[in-house]
Amino acid sequence: MLPKAGPKSVIPSLMAVLLPALLAGCQTPAPRGLPDLRAGGTLPRAVSAPPARLEGYRAPATLAGLDGDGTVSRPGDDGWRQWRFADADTRLRVTLYGLPGGWQDLSDTRIVSGHYGQLRQQRVNRVYNSTDQSIRFVGERLFDLEGHVTASGAWLINRADRRPLYETLLLTSGPGHFIRLEAASRNRDTTALLRLSKRALAELRAYQGRATASSKGSVTKESSVENTTMAATSSGP
């Protein structure tokens, strides 16, 4: 029969039994599902974006009644393409570029609305960094445009001793890339500029189908806009 133990003698007895078991548990190998810190394993890492396929895009010599005013592009996996159009009082920029890494699995609504917020803040920052400009937002929308989630913004840029500058932004997406249209004018208001941008977007998409059809089996001459390609700068789209 074991001797009757008092309360103080029970604790050392339990520790003598449990301590070897705890030490043995600490020495067991980690489960295979945990990250291997030495080899990298499943540690978080930067998500690289797949290259945007923009080589097939073309632009007509005129868009929404505006004449082509040149194009700027940067080749490569993170490249982009931009076409510029203008008349006497209006300018339009159409820019295509790829999605950031990891955005491919997001819904179209989150892709467009998330990037619109970034572009909006960039525009505000440019005004706030100026000593003689102010910005007033006229309207912002997230809507469906011919089956594509689209965001639009409209604002006025005021500057001392000058007429207000009306500006609009139309943002949507294609397969793995953004399509951004920026219009500005001192004579056309934001309603007219958004109408012009929607027309330009529709014409640009329609032109891709015509350009693809005409290129099958023959080599076609590029538009005058493409022939004015300039070397890209490192500043981005």
PDB file of C-alpha atoms in Angstrom:
ATOM      1  CA  MET A   1       0.000   0.000   0.000  1.00  0.00           C
ATOM      2  CA  LEU A   2       1.284   3.425  -0.962  1.00  0.00           C
ATOM      3  CA  PRO A   3       1.931   5.806   1.847  1.00  0.00           C
ATOM      4  CA  LYS A   4      -0.729   8.404   2.312  1.00  0.00           C
ATOM      5  CA  ALA A   5       0.463  11.596   0.586  1.00  0.00           C
ATOM      6  CA  GLY A   6      -0.340  15.040   1.733  1.00  0.00           C
ATOM      7  CA  PRO A   7      -1.253  17.915  -0.622  1.00  0.00           C
ATOM      8  CA  LYS A   8       2.332  19.173  -0.874  1.00  0.00           C
ATOM      9  CA  SER A   9       3.702  15.769  -1.923  1.00  0.00           C
ATOM     10  CA  VAL A  10       1.210  15.336  -4.801  1.00  0.00           C
ATOM     11  CA  ILE A  11       2.564  18.222  -6.898  1.00  0.00           C
ATOM     12  CA  PRO A  12       6.156  16.941  -7.173  1.00  0.00           C
ATOM     13  CA  SER A  13       4.821  13.510  -8.075  1.00  0.00           C
ATOM     14  CA  LEU A  14       2.660  14.895 -10.907  1.00  0.00           C
ATOM     15  CA  MET A  15       5.488  17.043 -12.244  1.00  0.00           C
ATOM     16  CA  ALA A  16       7.784  14.021 -12.298  1.00  0.00           C
ATOM     17  CA  VAL A  17       5.285  12.219 -14.537  1.00  0.00           C
ATOM     18  CA  LEU A  18       4.203  15.137 -16.803  1.00  0.00           C
ATOM     19  CA  LEU A  19       7.531  16.899 -17.412  1.00  0.00           C
ATOM     20  CA  PRO A  20       9.138  14.116 -19.527  1.00  0.00           C
ATOM     21  CA  ALA A  21       5.954  13.874 -21.612  1.00  0.00           C
ATOM     22  CA  LEU A  22       5.912  17.629 -22.273  1.00  0.00           C
ATOM     23  CA  LEU A  23       9.575  17.662 -23.244  1.00  0.00           C
ATOM     24  CA  ALA A  24       9.049  14.734 -25.590  1.00  0.00           C
ATOM     25  CA  GLY A  25       6.150  16.558 -27.243  1.00  0.00           C
ATOM     26  CA  CYS A  26       8.284  19.626 -27.885  1.00  0.00           C
ATOM     27  CA  GLN A  27      10.885  17.521 -29.693  1.00  0.00           C
ATOM     28  CA  THR A  28       8.480  15.929 -32.181  1.00  0.00           C
ATOM     29  CA  PRO A  29       8.745  17.148 -35.828  1.00  0.00           C
ATOM     30  CA  ALA A  30       6.328  19.849 -36.974  1.00  0.00           C
ATOM     31  CA  PRO A  31       3.386  18.675 -39.097  1.00  0.00           C
ATOM     32  CA  ARG A  32       4.053  18.695 -42.822  1.00  0.00           C
ATOM     33  CA  GLY A  33       1.282  21.213 -43.427  1.00  0.00           C
ATOM     34  CA  LEU A  34       3.102  23.994 -41.592  1.00  0.00           C
ATOM     35  CA  PRO A  35       5.416  26.388 -43.491  1.00  0.00           C
ATOM     36  CA  ASP A  36       9.016  25.313 -43.837  1.00  0.00           C
ATOM     37  CA  LEU A  37      10.826  28.438 -42.696  1.00  0.00           C
ATOM     38  CA  ARG A  38      14.183  27.291 -44.010  1.00  0.00           C
ATOM     39  CA  ALA A  39      13.098  26.607 -47.584  1.00  0.00           C
ATOM     40  CA  GLY A  40      10.416  29.264 -47.932  1.00  0.00           C
ATOM     41  CA  GLY A  41       7.599  26.736 -48.093  1.00  0.00           C
ATOM     42  CA  THR A  42       4.234  28.426 -47.871  1.00  0.00           C
ATOM     43  CA  LEU A  43       5.539  31.728 -46.554  1.00  0.00           C
ATOM     44  CA  PRO A  44       3.726  34.791 -47.955  1.00  0.00           C
ATOM     45  CA  ARG A  45       5.363  36.276 -51.022  1.00  0.00           C
ATOM     46  CA  ALA A  46       4.582  38.954 -53.581  1.00  0.00           C
ATOM     47  CA  VAL A  47       2.015  37.854 -56.151  1.00  0.00           C
ATOM     48  CA  SER A  48       3.225  38.478 -59.667  1.00  0.00           C
ATOM     49  CA  ALA A  49       0.712  39.614 -62.248  1.00  0.00           C
ATOM     50  CA  PRO A  50       0.365  37.663 -65.497  1.00  0.00           C
ATOM     51  CA  PRO A  51       1.344  39.733 -68.542  1.00  0.00           C
ATOM     52  CA  ALA A  52      -1.489  41.705 -70.097  1.00  0.00           C
ATOM     53  CA  ARG A  53      -2.129  40.771 -73.716  1.00  0.00           C
ATOM     54  CA  LEU A  54      -2.330  44.185 -75.323  1.00  0.00           C
ATOM     55  CA  GLU A  55      -0.450  43.632 -78.575  1.00  0.00           C
ATOM     56  CA  GLY A  56      -3.628  42.942 -80.535  1.00  0.00           C
ATOM     57  CA  TYR A  57      -5.296  46.216 -79.651  1.00  0.00           C
ATOM     58  CA  ARG A  58      -5.499  48.879 -82.327  1.00  0.00           C
ATOM     59  CA  ALA A  59      -7.136  52.299 -82.433  1.00  0.00           C
ATOM     60  CA  PRO A  60      -8.743  54.027 -85.411  1.00  0.00           C
ATOM     61  CA  ALA A  61      -7.442  57.300 -86.792  1.00  0.00           C
ATOM     62  CA  THR A  62     -10.411  59.109 -85.217  1.00  0.00           C
ATOM     63  CA  LEU A  63     -12.435  58.250 -82.130  1.00  0.00           C
ATOM     64  CA  ALA A  64     -15.756  59.811 -81.114  1.00  0.00           C
ATOM     65  CA  GLY A  65     -15.156  62.590 -83.624  1.00  0.00           C
ATOM     66  CA  LEU A  66     -11.693  63.432 -82.290  1.00  0.00           C
ATOM     67  CA  ASP A  67      -8.548  63.127 -84.405  1.00  0.00           C
ATOM     68  CA  GLY A  68      -5.686  60.876 -83.338  1.00  0.00           C
ATOM     69  CA  ASP A  69      -2.939  62.823 -81.617  1.00  0.00           C
ATOM     70  CA  GLY A  70      -0.362  60.073 -81.092  1.00  0.00           C
ATOM     71  CA  THR A  71       0.169  56.999 -78.983  1.00  0.00           C
ATOM     72  CA  VAL A  72       2.550  56.071 -76.185  1.00  0.00           C
ATOM     73  CA  SER A  73       3.305  52.482 -75.238  1.00  0.00           C
ATOM     74  CA  ARG A  74       5.654  50.401 -73.165  1.00  0.00           C
ATOM     75  CA  PRO A  75       6.217  46.760 -74.121  1.00  0.00           C
ATOM     76  CA  GLY A  76       6.874  43.946 -71.700  1.00  0.00           C
ATOM     77  CA  ASP A  77       5.006  41.963 -69.094  1.00  0.00           C
ATOM     78  CA  ASP A  78       4.021  45.100 -67.204  1.00  0.00           C
ATOM     79  CA  GLY A  79       3.499  47.173 -70.334  1.00  0.00           C
ATOM     80  CA  TRP A  80       0.690  49.504 -71.232  1.00  0.00           C
ATOM     81  CA  ARG A  81      -0.722  51.278 -74.279  1.00  0.00           C
ATOM     82  CA  GLN A  82      -2.162  54.763 -74.535  1.00  0.00           C
ATOM     83  CA  TRP A  83      -3.829  56.586 -77.422  1.00  0.00           C
ATOM     84  CA  ARG A  84      -4.486  60.303 -77.484  1.00  0.00           C
ATOM     85  CA  PHE A  85      -7.205  62.135 -79.395  1.00  0.00           C
ATOM     86  CA  ALA A  86      -8.088  65.814 -79.547  1.00  0.00           C
ATOM     87  CA  ASP A  87      -9.844  68.632 -81.342  1.00  0.00           C
ATOM     88  CA  ALA A  88      -9.699  72.395 -80.836  1.00  0.00           C
ATOM     89  CA  ASP A  89     -11.139  72.327 -77.302  1.00  0.00           C
ATOM     90  CA  THR A  90     -11.268  68.699 -76.102  1.00  0.00           C
ATOM     91  CA  ARG A  91      -8.686  66.046 -75.375  1.00  0.00           C
ATOM     92  CA  LEU A  92      -9.154  62.329 -74.722  1.00  0.00           C
ATOM     93  CA  ARG A  93      -6.708  59.684 -73.483  1.00  0.00           C
ATOM     94  CA  VAL A  94      -7.439  55.963 -73.769  1.00  0.00           C
ATOM     95  CA  THR A  95      -5.112  53.765 -71.696  1.00  0.00           C
ATOM     96  CA  LEU A  96      -4.911  49.974 -71.421  1.00  0.00           C
ATOM     97  CA  TYR A  97      -2.815  48.173 -68.794  1.00  0.00           C
ATOM     98  CA  GLY A  98      -2.821  44.932 -66.832  1.00  0.00           C
ATOM     99  CA  LEU A  99      -4.360  44.113 -63.457  1.00  0.00           C
ATOM    100  CA  PRO A 100      -2.139  44.063 -60.354  1.00  0.00           C
ATOM    101  CA  GLY A 101      -0.997  40.682 -59.098  1.00  0.00           C
ATOM    102  CA  GLY A 102      -3.663  38.835 -57.157  1.00  0.00           C
ATOM    103  CA  TRP A 103      -6.565  40.837 -58.596  1.00  0.00           C
ATOM    104  CA  GLN A 104      -7.469  38.213 -61.187  1.00  0.00           C
ATOM    105  CA  ASP A 105      -9.603  36.279 -58.694  1.00  0.00           C
ATOM    106  CA  LEU A 106     -11.658  39.297 -57.626  1.00  0.00           C
ATOM    107  CA  SER A 107     -15.104  40.058 -58.994  1.00  0.00           C
ATOM    108  CA  ASP A 108     -15.429  42.656 -61.751  1.00  0.00           C
ATOM    109  CA  THR A 109     -17.172  44.990 -59.315  1.00  0.00           C
ATOM    110  CA  ARG A 110     -14.330  44.854 -56.809  1.00  0.00           C
ATOM    111  CA  ILE A 111     -11.700  45.208 -59.538  1.00  0.00           C
ATOM    112  CA  VAL A 112     -13.241  48.330 -61.058  1.00  0.00           C
ATOM    113  CA  SER A 113     -14.385  50.014 -57.844  1.00  0.00           C
ATOM    114  CA  GLY A 114     -11.086  49.299 -56.085  1.00  0.00           C
ATOM    115  CA  HIS A 115      -8.975  50.796 -58.850  1.00  0.00           C
ATOM    116  CA  TYR A 116     -11.317  53.751 -59.314  1.00  0.00           C
ATOM    117  CA  GLY A 117     -10.668  54.711 -55.701  1.00  0.00           C
ATOM    118  CA  GLN A 118      -6.932  54.726 -56.378  1.00  0.00           C
ATOM    119  CA  LEU A 119      -7.279  56.929 -59.468  1.00  0.00           C
ATOM    120  CA  ARG A 120      -9.628  59.304 -57.666  1.00  0.00           C
ATOM    121  CA  GLN A 121      -7.134  59.804 -54.854  1.00  0.00           C
ATOM    122  CA  GLN A 122      -4.292  60.385 -57.320  1.00  0.00           C
ATOM    123  CA  ARG A 123      -6.297  63.168 -58.995  1.00  0.00           C
ATOM    124  CA  VAL A 124      -7.098  64.785 -55.668  1.00  0.00           C
ATOM    125  CA  ASN A 125      -3.432  64.640 -54.636  1.00  0.00           C
ATOM    126  CA  ARG A 126      -2.321  66.438 -57.808  1.00  0.00           C
ATOM    127  CA  VAL A 127      -4.687  69.302 -57.057  1.00  0.00           C
ATOM    128  CA  TYR A 128      -3.756  69.501 -53.381  1.00  0.00           C
ATOM    129  CA  ASN A 129      -0.083  69.678 -54.322  1.00  0.00           C
ATOM    130  CA  SER A 130      -0.791  72.706 -56.484  1.00  0.00           C
ATOM    131  CA  THR A 131      -0.819  76.182 -54.972  1.00  0.00           C
ATOM    132  CA  ASP A 132      -3.516  77.681 -57.211  1.00  0.00           C
ATOM    133  CA  GLN A 133      -5.978  74.883 -58.019  1.00  0.00           C
ATOM    134  CA  SER A 134      -9.103  73.481 -56.411  1.00  0.00           C
ATOM    135  CA  ILE A 135     -11.315  70.522 -57.312  1.00  0.00           C
ATOM    136  CA  ARG A 136     -15.076  70.039 -57.071  1.00  0.00           C
ATOM    137  CA  PHE A 137     -16.654  66.655 -57.668  1.00  0.00           C
ATOM    138  CA  VAL A 138     -19.790  66.748 -59.784  1.00  0.00           C
ATOM    139  CA  GLY A 139     -20.766  63.073 -59.841  1.00  0.00           C
ATOM    140  CA  GLU A 140     -19.539  59.496 -59.387  1.00  0.00           C
ATOM    141  CA  ARG A 141     -21.233  56.268 -60.437  1.00  0.00           C
ATOM    142  CA  LEU A 142     -20.699  52.509 -60.567  1.00  0.00           C
ATOM    143  CA  PHE A 143     -22.943  50.963 -63.210  1.00  0.00           C
ATOM    144  CA  ASP A 144     -23.319  48.397 -65.975  1.00  0.00           C
ATOM    145  CA  LEU A 145     -22.320  49.621 -69.427  1.00  0.00           C
ATOM    146  CA  GLU A 146     -23.165  47.124 -72.165  1.00  0.00           C
ATOM    147  CA  GLY A 147     -22.503  44.171 -69.867  1.00  0.00           C
ATOM    148  CA  HIS A 148     -19.304  45.558 -68.310  1.00  0.00           C
ATOM    149  CA  VAL A 149     -18.943  46.913 -64.775  1.00  0.00           C
ATOM    150  CA  THR A 150     -17.939  50.554 -65.208  1.00  0.00           C
ATOM    151  CA  ALA A 151     -17.078  53.439 -62.898  1.00  0.00           C
ATOM    152  CA  SER A 152     -17.313  57.094 -63.844  1.00  0.00           C
ATOM    153  CA  GLY A 153     -16.222  60.297 -62.176  1.00  0.00           C
ATOM    154  CA  ALA A 154     -16.744  63.929 -63.116  1.00  0.00           C
ATOM    155  CA  TRP A 155     -15.209  67.036 -61.582  1.00  0.00           C
ATOM    156  CA  LEU A 156     -14.269  70.656 -62.152  1.00  0.00           C
ATOM    157  CA  ILE A 157     -10.758  72.008 -61.762  1.00  0.00           C
ATOM    158  CA  ASN A 158     -10.738  75.693 -60.823  1.00  0.00           C
ATOM    159  CA  ARG A 159      -7.734  77.931 -61.217  1.00  0.00           C
ATOM    160  CA  ALA A 160      -7.413  81.642 -60.617  1.00  0.00           C
ATOM    161  CA  ASP A 161      -7.944  83.841 -63.690  1.00  0.00           C
ATOM    162  CA  ARG A 162      -8.871  80.870 -65.904  1.00  0.00           C
ATOM    163  CA  ARG A 163     -12.088  79.256 -67.033  1.00  0.00           C
ATOM    164  CA  PRO A 164     -13.005  76.018 -65.193  1.00  0.00           C
ATOM    165  CA  LEU A 165     -11.616  72.827 -66.655  1.00  0.00           C
ATOM    166  CA  TYR A 166     -14.158  70.005 -66.935  1.00  0.00           C
ATOM    167  CA  GLU A 167     -12.704  66.518 -66.510  1.00  0.00           C
ATOM    168  CA  THR A 168     -14.169  63.019 -66.564  1.00  0.00           C
ATOM    169  CA  LEU A 169     -12.902  59.504 -65.960  1.00  0.00           C
ATOM    170  CA  LEU A 170     -14.463  56.330 -67.340  1.00  0.00           C
ATOM    171  CA  LEU A 171     -12.993  53.058 -66.064  1.00  0.00           C
ATOM    172  CA  THR A 172     -13.848  49.493 -67.012  1.00  0.00           C
ATOM    173  CA  SER A 173     -11.994  46.224 -67.555  1.00  0.00           C
ATOM    174  CA  GLY A 174     -11.303  43.645 -70.230  1.00  0.00           C
ATOM    175  CA  PRO A 175      -9.814  40.140 -69.933  1.00  0.00           C
ATOM    176  CA  GLY A 176      -6.928  40.705 -67.499  1.00  0.00           C
ATOM    177  CA  HIS A 177      -6.609  44.450 -68.070  1.00  0.00           C
ATOM    178  CA  PHE A 178      -8.106  47.880 -67.397  1.00  0.00           C
ATOM    179  CA  ILE A 179      -9.526  50.274 -69.981  1.00  0.00           C
ATOM    180  CA  ARG A 180      -9.360  53.890 -68.829  1.00  0.00           C
ATOM    181  CA  LEU A 181     -10.713  56.926 -70.679  1.00  0.00           C
ATOM    182  CA  GLU A 182      -9.892  60.442 -69.465  1.00  0.00           C
ATOM    183  CA  ALA A 183     -11.490  63.461 -71.117  1.00  0.00           C
ATOM    184  CA  ALA A 184     -11.000  67.178 -70.482  1.00  0.00           C
ATOM    185  CA  SER A 185     -12.385  70.382 -71.963  1.00  0.00           C
ATOM    186  CA  ARG A 186     -13.095  74.008 -71.087  1.00  0.00           C
ATOM    187  CA  ASN A 187     -16.086  74.183 -73.428  1.00  0.00           C
ATOM    188  CA  ARG A 188     -17.823  70.817 -73.005  1.00  0.00           C
ATOM    189  CA  ASP A 189     -19.337  70.118 -69.594  1.00  0.00           C
ATOM    190  CA  THR A 190     -18.939  66.821 -67.758  1.00  0.00           C
ATOM    191  CA  THR A 191     -22.205  65.395 -69.124  1.00  0.00           C
ATOM    192  CA  ALA A 192     -21.000  65.936 -72.684  1.00  0.00           C
ATOM    193  CA  LEU A 193     -17.558  64.527 -71.866  1.00  0.00           C
ATOM    194  CA  LEU A 194     -18.973  61.333 -70.339  1.00  0.00           C
ATOM    195  CA  ARG A 195     -21.214  60.896 -73.380  1.00  0.00           C
ATOM    196  CA  LEU A 196     -18.165  61.319 -75.608  1.00  0.00           C
ATOM    197  CA  SER A 197     -16.154  58.802 -73.546  1.00  0.00           C
ATOM    198  CA  LYS A 198     -18.899  56.169 -73.727  1.00  0.00           C
ATOM    199  CA  ARG A 199     -19.075  56.629 -77.488  1.00  0.00           C
ATOM    200  CA  ALA A 200     -15.284  56.356 -77.753  1.00  0.00           C
ATOM    201  CA  LEU A 201     -15.278  53.143 -75.712  1.00  0.00           C
ATOM    202  CA  ALA A 202     -17.955  51.587 -77.912  1.00  0.00           C
ATOM    203  CA  GLU A 203     -16.087  52.574 -81.077  1.00  0.00           C
ATOM    204  CA  LEU A 204     -12.789  51.242 -79.709  1.00  0.00           C
ATOM    205  CA  ARG A 205     -14.320  47.844 -78.922  1.00  0.00           C
ATOM    206  CA  ALA A 206     -16.062  47.670 -82.276  1.00  0.00           C
ATOM    207  CA  TYR A 207     -12.842  48.554 -84.070  1.00  0.00           C
ATOM    208  CA  GLN A 208     -11.021  45.588 -82.528  1.00  0.00           C
ATOM    209  CA  GLY A 209     -13.421  43.205 -84.225  1.00  0.00           C
ATOM    210  CA  ARG A 210     -13.068  44.935 -87.585  1.00  0.00           C
ATOM    211  CA  ALA A 211      -9.274  45.071 -87.295  1.00  0.00           C
ATOM    212  CA  THR A 212      -9.114  41.360 -86.469  1.00  0.00           C
ATOM    213  CA  ALA A 213     -11.340  40.440 -89.396  1.00  0.00           C
ATOM    214  CA  SER A 214      -9.369  42.544 -91.881  1.00  0.00           C
ATOM    215  CA  SER A 215      -6.034  41.127 -90.739  1.00  0.00           C
ATOM    216  CA  LYS A 216      -6.903  37.489 -91.477  1.00  0.00           C
ATOM    217  CA  GLY A 217      -4.980  36.321 -94.500  1.00  0.00           C
ATOM    218  CA  SER A 218      -3.454  39.705 -95.259  1.00  0.00           C
ATOM    219  CA  VAL A 219      -1.221  42.352 -93.790  1.00  0.00           C
ATOM    220  CA  THR A 220      -3.070  45.622 -93.236  1.00  0.00           C
ATOM    221  CA  LYS A 221      -1.601  49.063 -92.901  1.00  0.00           C
ATOM    222  CA  GLU A 222      -1.721  50.414 -89.371  1.00  0.00           C
ATOM    223  CA  SER A 223      -3.684  53.555 -88.635  1.00  0.00           C
ATOM    224  CA  SER A 224      -2.013  56.938 -88.602  1.00  0.00           C
ATOM    225  CA  VAL A 225      -2.273  56.911 -84.813  1.00  0.00           C
ATOM    226  CA  GLU A 226      -0.151  53.774 -84.570  1.00  0.00           C
ATOM    227  CA  ASN A 227       2.422  55.218 -86.917  1.00  0.00           C
ATOM    228  CA  THR A 228       3.126  58.034 -84.469  1.00  0.00           C
ATOM    229  CA  THR A 229       4.257  55.699 -81.686  1.00  0.00           C
ATOM    230  CA  MET A 230       6.660  57.401 -79.327  1.00  0.00           C
ATOM    231  CA  ALA A 231       9.160  55.897 -76.925  1.00  0.00           C
ATOM    232  CA  ALA A 232       7.529  55.195 -73.569  1.00  0.00           C
ATOM    233  CA  THR A 233       8.644  56.972 -70.455  1.00  0.00           C
ATOM    234  CA  SER A 234       9.123  55.274 -67.093  1.00  0.00           C
ATOM    235  CA  SER A 235       6.320  57.259 -65.470  1.00  0.00           C
ATOM    236  CA  GLY A 236       3.624  54.669 -66.275  1.00  0.00           C
ATOM    237  CA  PRO A 237       0.200  55.102 -67.889  1.00  0.00           C
TER     238      PRO A 237
END
